[in-house]
Coordinates of C-alpha atoms in Angstrom, one line a residue:
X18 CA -27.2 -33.5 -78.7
X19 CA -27.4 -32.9 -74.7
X20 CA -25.6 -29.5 -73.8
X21 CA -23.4 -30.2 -70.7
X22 CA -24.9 -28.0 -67.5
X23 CA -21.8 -24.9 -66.9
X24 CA -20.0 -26.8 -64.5
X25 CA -18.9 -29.7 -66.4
X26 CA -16.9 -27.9 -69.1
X27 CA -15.1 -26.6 -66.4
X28 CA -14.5 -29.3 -64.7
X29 CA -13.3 -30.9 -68.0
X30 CA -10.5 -28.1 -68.5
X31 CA -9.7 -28.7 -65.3
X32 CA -8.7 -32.5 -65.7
X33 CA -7.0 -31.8 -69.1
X34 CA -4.9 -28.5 -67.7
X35 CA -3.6 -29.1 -64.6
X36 CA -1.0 -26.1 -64.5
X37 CA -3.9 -24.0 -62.8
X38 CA -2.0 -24.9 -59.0
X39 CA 1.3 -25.6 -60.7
X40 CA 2.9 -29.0 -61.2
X41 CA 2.7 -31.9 -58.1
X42 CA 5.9 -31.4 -56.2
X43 CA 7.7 -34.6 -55.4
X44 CA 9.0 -33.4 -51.8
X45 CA 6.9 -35.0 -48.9
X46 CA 3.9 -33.2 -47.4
X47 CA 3.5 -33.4 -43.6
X48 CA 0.2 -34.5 -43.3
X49 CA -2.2 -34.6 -40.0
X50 CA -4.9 -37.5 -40.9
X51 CA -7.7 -36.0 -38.1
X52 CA -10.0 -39.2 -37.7
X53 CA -9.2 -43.1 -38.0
X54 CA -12.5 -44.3 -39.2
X55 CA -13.2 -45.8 -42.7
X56 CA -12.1 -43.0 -44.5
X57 CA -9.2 -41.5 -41.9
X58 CA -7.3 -44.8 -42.0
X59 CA -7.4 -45.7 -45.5
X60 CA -6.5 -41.9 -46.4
X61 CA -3.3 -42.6 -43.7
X62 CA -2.5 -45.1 -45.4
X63 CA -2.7 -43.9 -48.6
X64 CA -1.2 -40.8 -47.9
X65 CA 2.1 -42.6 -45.8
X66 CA 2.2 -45.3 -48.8
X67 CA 2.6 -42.0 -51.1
X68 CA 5.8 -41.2 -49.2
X69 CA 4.1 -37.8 -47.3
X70 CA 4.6 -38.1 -43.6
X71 CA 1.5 -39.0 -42.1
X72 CA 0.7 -38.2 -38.6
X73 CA -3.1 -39.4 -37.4
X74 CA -5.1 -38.5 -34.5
X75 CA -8.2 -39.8 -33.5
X76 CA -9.9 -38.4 -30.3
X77 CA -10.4 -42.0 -28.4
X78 CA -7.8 -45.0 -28.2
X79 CA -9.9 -48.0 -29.3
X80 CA -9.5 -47.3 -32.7
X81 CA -6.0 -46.9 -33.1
X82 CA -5.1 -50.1 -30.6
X83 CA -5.0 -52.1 -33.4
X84 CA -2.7 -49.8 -35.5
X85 CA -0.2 -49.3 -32.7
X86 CA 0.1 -53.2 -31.6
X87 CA 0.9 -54.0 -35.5
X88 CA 2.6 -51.1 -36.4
X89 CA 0.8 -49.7 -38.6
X90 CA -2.5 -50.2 -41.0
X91 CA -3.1 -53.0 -43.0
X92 CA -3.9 -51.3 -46.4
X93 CA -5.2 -52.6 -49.6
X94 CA -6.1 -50.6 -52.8
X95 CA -8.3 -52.3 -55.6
X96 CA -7.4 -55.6 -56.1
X97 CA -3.3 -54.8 -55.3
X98 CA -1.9 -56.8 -52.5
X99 CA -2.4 -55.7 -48.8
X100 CA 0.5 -54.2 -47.1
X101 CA 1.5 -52.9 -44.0
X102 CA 1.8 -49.0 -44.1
X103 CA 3.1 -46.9 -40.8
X104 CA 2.0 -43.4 -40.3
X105 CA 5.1 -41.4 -38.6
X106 CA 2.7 -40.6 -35.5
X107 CA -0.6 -42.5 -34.4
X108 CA -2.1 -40.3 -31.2
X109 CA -5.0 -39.0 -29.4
X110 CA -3.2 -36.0 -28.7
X111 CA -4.3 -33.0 -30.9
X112 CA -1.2 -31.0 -29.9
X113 CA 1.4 -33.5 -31.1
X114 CA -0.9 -34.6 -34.4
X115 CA -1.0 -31.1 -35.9
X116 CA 2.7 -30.2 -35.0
X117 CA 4.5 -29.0 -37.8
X118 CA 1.2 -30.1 -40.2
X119 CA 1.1 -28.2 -43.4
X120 CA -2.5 -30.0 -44.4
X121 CA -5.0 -31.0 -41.8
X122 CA -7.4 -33.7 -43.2
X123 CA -10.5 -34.1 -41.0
X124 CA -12.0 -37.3 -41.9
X125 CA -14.9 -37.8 -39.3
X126 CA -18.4 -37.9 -39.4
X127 CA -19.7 -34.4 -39.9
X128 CA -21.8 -33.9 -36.0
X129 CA -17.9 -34.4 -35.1
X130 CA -16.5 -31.1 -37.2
X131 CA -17.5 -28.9 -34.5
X132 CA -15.6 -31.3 -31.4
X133 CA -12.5 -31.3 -33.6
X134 CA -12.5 -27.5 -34.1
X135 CA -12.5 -27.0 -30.4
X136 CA -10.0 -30.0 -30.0
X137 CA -7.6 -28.6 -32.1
X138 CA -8.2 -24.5 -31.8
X139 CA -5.6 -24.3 -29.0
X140 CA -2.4 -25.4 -31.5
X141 CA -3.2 -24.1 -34.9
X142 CA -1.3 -22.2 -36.2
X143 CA -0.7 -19.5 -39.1
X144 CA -0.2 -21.1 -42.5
X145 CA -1.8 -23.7 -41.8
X146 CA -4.8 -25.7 -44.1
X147 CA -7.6 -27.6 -42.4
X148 CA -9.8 -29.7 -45.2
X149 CA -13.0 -31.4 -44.3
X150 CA -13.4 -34.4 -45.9
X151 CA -16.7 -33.6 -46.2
X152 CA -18.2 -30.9 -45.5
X153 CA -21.6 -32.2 -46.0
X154 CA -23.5 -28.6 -45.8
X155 CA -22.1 -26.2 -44.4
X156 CA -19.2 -27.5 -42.3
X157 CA -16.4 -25.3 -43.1
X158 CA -19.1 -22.1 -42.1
X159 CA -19.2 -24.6 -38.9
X160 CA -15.9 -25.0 -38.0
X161 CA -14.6 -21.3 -39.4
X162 CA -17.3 -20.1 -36.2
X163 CA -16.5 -22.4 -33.9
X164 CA -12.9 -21.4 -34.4
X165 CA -13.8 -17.5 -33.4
X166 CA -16.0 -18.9 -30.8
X167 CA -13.1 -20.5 -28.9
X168 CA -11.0 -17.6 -29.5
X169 CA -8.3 -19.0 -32.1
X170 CA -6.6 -15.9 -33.4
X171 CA -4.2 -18.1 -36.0
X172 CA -4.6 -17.5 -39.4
X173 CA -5.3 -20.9 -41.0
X174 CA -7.6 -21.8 -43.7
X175 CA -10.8 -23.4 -43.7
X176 CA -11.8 -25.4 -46.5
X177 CA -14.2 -28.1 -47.5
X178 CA -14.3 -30.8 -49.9
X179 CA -18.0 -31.7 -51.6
X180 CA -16.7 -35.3 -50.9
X181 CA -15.2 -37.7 -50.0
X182 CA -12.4 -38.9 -52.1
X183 CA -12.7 -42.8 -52.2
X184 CA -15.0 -45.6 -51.5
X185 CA -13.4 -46.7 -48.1
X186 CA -13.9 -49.4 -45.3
X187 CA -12.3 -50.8 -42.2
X188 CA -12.8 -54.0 -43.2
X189 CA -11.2 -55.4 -39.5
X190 CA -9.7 -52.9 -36.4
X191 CA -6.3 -51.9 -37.9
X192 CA -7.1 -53.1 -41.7
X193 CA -8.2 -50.6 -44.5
X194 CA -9.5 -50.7 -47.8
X195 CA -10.0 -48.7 -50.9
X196 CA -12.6 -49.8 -53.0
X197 CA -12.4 -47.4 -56.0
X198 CA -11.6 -43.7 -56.1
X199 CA -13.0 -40.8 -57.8
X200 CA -11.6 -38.8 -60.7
X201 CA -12.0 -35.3 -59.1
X202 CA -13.9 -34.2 -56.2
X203 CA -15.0 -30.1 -55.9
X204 CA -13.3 -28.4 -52.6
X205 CA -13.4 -24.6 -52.0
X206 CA -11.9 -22.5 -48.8
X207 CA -13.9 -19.9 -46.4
X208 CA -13.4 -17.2 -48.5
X209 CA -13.0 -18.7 -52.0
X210 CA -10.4 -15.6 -52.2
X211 CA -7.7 -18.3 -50.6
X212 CA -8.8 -21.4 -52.9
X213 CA -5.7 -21.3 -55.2
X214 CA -3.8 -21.5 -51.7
X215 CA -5.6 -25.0 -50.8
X216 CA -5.7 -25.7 -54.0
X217 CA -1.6 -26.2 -54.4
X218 CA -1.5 -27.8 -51.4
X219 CA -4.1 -30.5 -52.4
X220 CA -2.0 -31.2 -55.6
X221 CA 1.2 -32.1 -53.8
X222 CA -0.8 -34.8 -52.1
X223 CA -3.5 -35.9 -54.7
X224 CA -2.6 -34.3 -57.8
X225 CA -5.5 -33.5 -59.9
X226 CA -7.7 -35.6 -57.5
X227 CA -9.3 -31.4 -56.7
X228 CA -11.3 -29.2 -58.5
X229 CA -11.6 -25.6 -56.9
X230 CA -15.2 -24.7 -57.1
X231 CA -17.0 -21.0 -56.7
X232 CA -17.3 -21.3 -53.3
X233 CA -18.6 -23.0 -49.6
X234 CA -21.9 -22.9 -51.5
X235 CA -21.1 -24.9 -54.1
X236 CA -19.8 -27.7 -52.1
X237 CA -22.3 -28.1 -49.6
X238 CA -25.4 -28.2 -52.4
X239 CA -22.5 -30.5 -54.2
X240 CA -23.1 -32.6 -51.2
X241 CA -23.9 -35.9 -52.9
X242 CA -24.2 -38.0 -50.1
X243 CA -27.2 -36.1 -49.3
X244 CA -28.7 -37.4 -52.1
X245 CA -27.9 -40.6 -51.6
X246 CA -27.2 -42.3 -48.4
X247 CA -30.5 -41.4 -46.6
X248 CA -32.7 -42.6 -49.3
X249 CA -31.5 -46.0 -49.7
X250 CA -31.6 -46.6 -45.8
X251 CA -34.8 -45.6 -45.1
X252 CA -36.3 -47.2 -48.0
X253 CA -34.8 -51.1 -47.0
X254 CA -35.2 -50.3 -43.4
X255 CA -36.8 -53.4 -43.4
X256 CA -34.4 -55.5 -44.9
X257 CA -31.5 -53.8 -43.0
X258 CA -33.4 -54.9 -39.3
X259 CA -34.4 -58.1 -40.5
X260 CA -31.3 -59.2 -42.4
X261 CA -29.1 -57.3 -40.8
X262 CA -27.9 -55.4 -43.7
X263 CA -26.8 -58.0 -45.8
X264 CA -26.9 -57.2 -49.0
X265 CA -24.9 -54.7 -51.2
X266 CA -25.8 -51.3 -50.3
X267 CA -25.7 -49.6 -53.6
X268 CA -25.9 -52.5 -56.1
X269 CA -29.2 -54.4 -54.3
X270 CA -30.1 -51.6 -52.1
X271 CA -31.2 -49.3 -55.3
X272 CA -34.4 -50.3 -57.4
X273 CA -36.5 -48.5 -59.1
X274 CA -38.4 -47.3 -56.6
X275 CA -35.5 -46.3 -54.5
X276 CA -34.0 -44.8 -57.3
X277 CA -37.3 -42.1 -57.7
X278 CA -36.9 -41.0 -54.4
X279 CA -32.9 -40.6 -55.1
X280 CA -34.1 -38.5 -58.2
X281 CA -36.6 -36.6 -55.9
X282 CA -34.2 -35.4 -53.7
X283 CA -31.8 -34.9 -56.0
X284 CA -34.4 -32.2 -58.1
X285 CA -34.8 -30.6 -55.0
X286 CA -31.1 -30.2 -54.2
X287 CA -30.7 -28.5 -57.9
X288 CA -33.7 -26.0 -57.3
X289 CA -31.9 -24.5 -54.7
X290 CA -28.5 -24.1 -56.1
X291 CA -30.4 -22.7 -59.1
X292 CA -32.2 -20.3 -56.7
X293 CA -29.0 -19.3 -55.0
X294 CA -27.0 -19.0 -58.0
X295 CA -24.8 -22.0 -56.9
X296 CA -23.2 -23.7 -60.4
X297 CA -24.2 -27.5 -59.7
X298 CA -23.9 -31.1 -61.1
X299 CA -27.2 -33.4 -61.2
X300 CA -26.4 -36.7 -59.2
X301 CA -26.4 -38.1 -62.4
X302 CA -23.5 -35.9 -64.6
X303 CA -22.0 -36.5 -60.8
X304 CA -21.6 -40.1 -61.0
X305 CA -20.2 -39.8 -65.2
X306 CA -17.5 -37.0 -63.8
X307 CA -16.8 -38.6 -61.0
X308 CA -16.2 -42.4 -61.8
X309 CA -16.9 -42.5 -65.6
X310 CA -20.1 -44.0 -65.6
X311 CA -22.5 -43.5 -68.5
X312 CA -25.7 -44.5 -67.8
X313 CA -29.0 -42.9 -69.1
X314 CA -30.5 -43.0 -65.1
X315 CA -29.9 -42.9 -61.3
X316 CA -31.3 -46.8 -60.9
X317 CA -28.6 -47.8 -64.2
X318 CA -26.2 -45.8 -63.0
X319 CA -25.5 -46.8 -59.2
X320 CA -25.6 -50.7 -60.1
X321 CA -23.4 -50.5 -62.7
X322 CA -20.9 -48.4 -61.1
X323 CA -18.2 -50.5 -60.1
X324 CA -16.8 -48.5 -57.2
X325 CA -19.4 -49.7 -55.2
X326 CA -19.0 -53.1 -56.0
X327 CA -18.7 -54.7 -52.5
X328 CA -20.1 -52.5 -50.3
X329 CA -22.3 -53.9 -47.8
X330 CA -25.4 -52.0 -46.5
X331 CA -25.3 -50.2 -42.6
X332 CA -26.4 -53.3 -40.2
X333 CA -28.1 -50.7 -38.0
X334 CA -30.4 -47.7 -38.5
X335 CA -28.1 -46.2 -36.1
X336 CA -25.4 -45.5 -38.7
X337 CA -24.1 -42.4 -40.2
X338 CA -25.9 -42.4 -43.4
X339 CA -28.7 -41.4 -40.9
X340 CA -26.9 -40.0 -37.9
X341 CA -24.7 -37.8 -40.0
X342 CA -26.4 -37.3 -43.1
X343 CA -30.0 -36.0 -41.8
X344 CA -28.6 -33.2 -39.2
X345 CA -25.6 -32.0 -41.4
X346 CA -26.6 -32.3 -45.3
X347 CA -30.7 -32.5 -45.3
X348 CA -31.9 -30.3 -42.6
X349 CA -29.2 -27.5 -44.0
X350 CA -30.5 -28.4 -47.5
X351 CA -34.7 -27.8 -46.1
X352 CA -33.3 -25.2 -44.2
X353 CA -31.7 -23.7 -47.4
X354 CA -34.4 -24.3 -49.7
X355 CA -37.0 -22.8 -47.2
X356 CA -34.6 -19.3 -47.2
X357 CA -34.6 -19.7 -51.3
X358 CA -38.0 -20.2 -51.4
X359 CA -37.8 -23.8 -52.6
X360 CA -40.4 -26.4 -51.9
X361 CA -38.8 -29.7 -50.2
X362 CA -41.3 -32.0 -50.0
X363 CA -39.2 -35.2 -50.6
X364 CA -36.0 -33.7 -48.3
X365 CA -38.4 -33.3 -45.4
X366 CA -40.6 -36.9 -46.2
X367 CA -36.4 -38.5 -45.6
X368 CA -36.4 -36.1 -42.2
X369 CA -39.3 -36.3 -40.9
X370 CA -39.0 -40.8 -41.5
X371 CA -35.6 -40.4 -39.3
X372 CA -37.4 -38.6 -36.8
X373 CA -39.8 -40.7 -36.2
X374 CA -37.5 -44.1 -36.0
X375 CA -34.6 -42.4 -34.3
X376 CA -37.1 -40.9 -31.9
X377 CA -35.5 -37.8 -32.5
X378 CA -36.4 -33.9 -34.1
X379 CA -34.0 -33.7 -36.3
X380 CA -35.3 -30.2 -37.5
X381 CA -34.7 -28.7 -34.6
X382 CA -31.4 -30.4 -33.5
X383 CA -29.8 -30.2 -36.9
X384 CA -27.5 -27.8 -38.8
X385 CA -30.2 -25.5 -39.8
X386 CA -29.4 -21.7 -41.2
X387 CA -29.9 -20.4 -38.0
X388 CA -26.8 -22.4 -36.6
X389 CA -24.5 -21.1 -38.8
X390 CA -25.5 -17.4 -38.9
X391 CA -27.4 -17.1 -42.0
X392 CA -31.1 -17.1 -41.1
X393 CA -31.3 -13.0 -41.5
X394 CA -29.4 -12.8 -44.5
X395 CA -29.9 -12.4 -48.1
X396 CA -29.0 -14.5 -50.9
X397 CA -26.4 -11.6 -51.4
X398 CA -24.8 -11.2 -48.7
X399 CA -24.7 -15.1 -48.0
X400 CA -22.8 -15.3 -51.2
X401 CA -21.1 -12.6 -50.6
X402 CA -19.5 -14.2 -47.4
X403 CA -18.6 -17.3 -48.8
X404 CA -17.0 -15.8 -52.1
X405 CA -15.2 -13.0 -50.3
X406 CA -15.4 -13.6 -46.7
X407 CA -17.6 -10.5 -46.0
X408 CA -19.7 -10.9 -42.5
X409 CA -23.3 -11.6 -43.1
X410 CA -25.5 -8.7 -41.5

């Protein structure tokens, strides 16, 4: 019989006792959607179709045109019936999105954390809860700084989910989708001292939907997409330039080949979490907690998962699953791994590729260590900073 890594019993008491934040409360939250992408629309809508009151900001007009001249998003979920769902306020002002805001979701791309912080440092205020939805690696230690760097004095919390909640897509301007969501997804505030705090909040919107975990640490190596967006991109560049990316992303883009790197990387990602003392799922006990699926391997389990059933591949090597995922998730992760003293060979092959198409140095531009303060520290006192909020020397 296979013993379950740590993590998963856990996670399993978790979904079977939900009384650890208390029962969902049935009285709207007021909700600030930060982002109107893929994922900030369909969570808008989602979140407005709910009944909390939903109010969305995203920092240019273009993509909300289309919301405001229909009045409000076209939303489907599965295979239901598309309807049309109206957040209470659609804005590019940051001021008038976060007013009176219990939860702030930020659902952008994660080079945008550190814009948003700065955006939206001026009106926070105390009590309040900011989420990334990701974090990739190391975004709420981003955004906690950039908040002191600005000067915001309120006391709100910082917090970060491992990721994001639902296979999403704008399928047209104004129109969202969700393809399939996920059964529970790790999150864990800057201390992990405040995590029951987010954590009740999270369950008046998506009860259950939120594990707590240890800590910032364990989300950002938790940080799936790491493992594997960048992987199945470079590896059908090819096919994406020539065909223009169409094909399904996960259920042709993944053979075996593809899926060795995926493993590769994924190894890698473990090591250091093991090195760290970071409690940490494989990408493969991943996918069965996450969507269900039991598969005996990365290749089986990523074709058969239907969640991804539909989703098309990036058109363009300039996309997000290289843009976003090599500076925030790998270059932390090398970064990481190089402080543990764990070898990265197949994390750096994936950087170094995007470096070289992107025309680009994606070492030194990324989110290394040394960008969020923890180059001179020890494994100590870097834990010790995200479990209790102690500075790091």
């Amino acid at each position: 019989m296979t013993r379950l890594p740590p993590i998963i019993p856990r996670v399993l008491k978790w979904l079977g006792d939900r009384r650890l934040f208390g029962r969902s409360e049935e009285r709207p939250v007021t909700v600030a959607v930060l982002g109107a992408g893929h994922g900030g629309l369909a969570m808008a809508a989602d979140l407005a179709r709910s009944g909390h009151r939903v109010r969305l900001w995203n920092r240019s007009r273009e993509r909300l045109e289309s919301v405001l001249q229909q009045g409000g998003i076209e939303f489907q979920k599965g295979s239901g019936q598309a309807v049309l769902v109206a957040p209470e306020v659609v804005t590019t002002d940051p001021a008038s999105a976060i007013d009176q805001a219990q939860l702030l979701m930020v659902v952008v791309p994660a080079t945008g954390h550190r814009s948003v912080a700065e955006a939206v440092a001026p009106f926070l205020r105390d009590g309040q809860v900011v989420v990334l939805n990701p974090g990739r690696t190391g975004g709420a230690l981003e955004f906690q700084a950039t908040l002191r760097t600005v000067g915001c004095r309120a006391d709100v919390i910082v917090a970060e989910a491992s990721t994001f909640l639902f296979a999403a897509r704008t399928t047209e301007p104004g129109h969202a989708r969700i393809y399939g969501a996920k059964k529970h997804v790790t999150f864990a505030a800057l201390p992990a001292t405040r995590n029951s705090e987010v954590g009740a909040l999270l369950n008046r919107v998506y009860p259950g939907c939120f594990t707590p975990a240890s800590s910032v640490l364990e989300t950002s190596l938790g940080n799936i997409g790491a493992v594997f967006h960048p992987a199945i991109v470079l590896l059908n560049t090819g096919r994406i330039e020539d065909a223009a990316g169409d094909f399904e992303f996960y259920h042709r883009g993944v053979t075996p080949s593809v899926a060795r790197m995926i493993q590769a990387v994924d190894t890698e990602r473990c090591r250091i979490a093991s090195a760290l003392g970071v409690p940490h799922l494989t990408a493969l006990d991943w996918m069965r907690v996450s969507y269900g699926i039991q598969e005996p391997d990365i290749y089986s389990a990523l074709r058969a998962n239907p969640g991804y059933a539909g989703i098309a591949a990036p058109t363009t090597l300039d996309h997000r699953y290289l843009t976003e995922d090599i500076p925030t998730s790998l270059v932390p992760l090398a970064s990481l791994g190089h402080l543990a003293g764990v070898p990265t060979p197949a994390i750096r092959s994936l950087i170094e590729l995007a470096s070289i198409l992107h025309g680009l140095d994606y070492l030194a531009i990324g989110r290394t260590a040394e960008r969020l303060g923890l180059d001179r520290s020890s494994v100590e006192e870097i834990t010790a900073r995200a479990a209790e909020g102690s500075e790091v020397a």
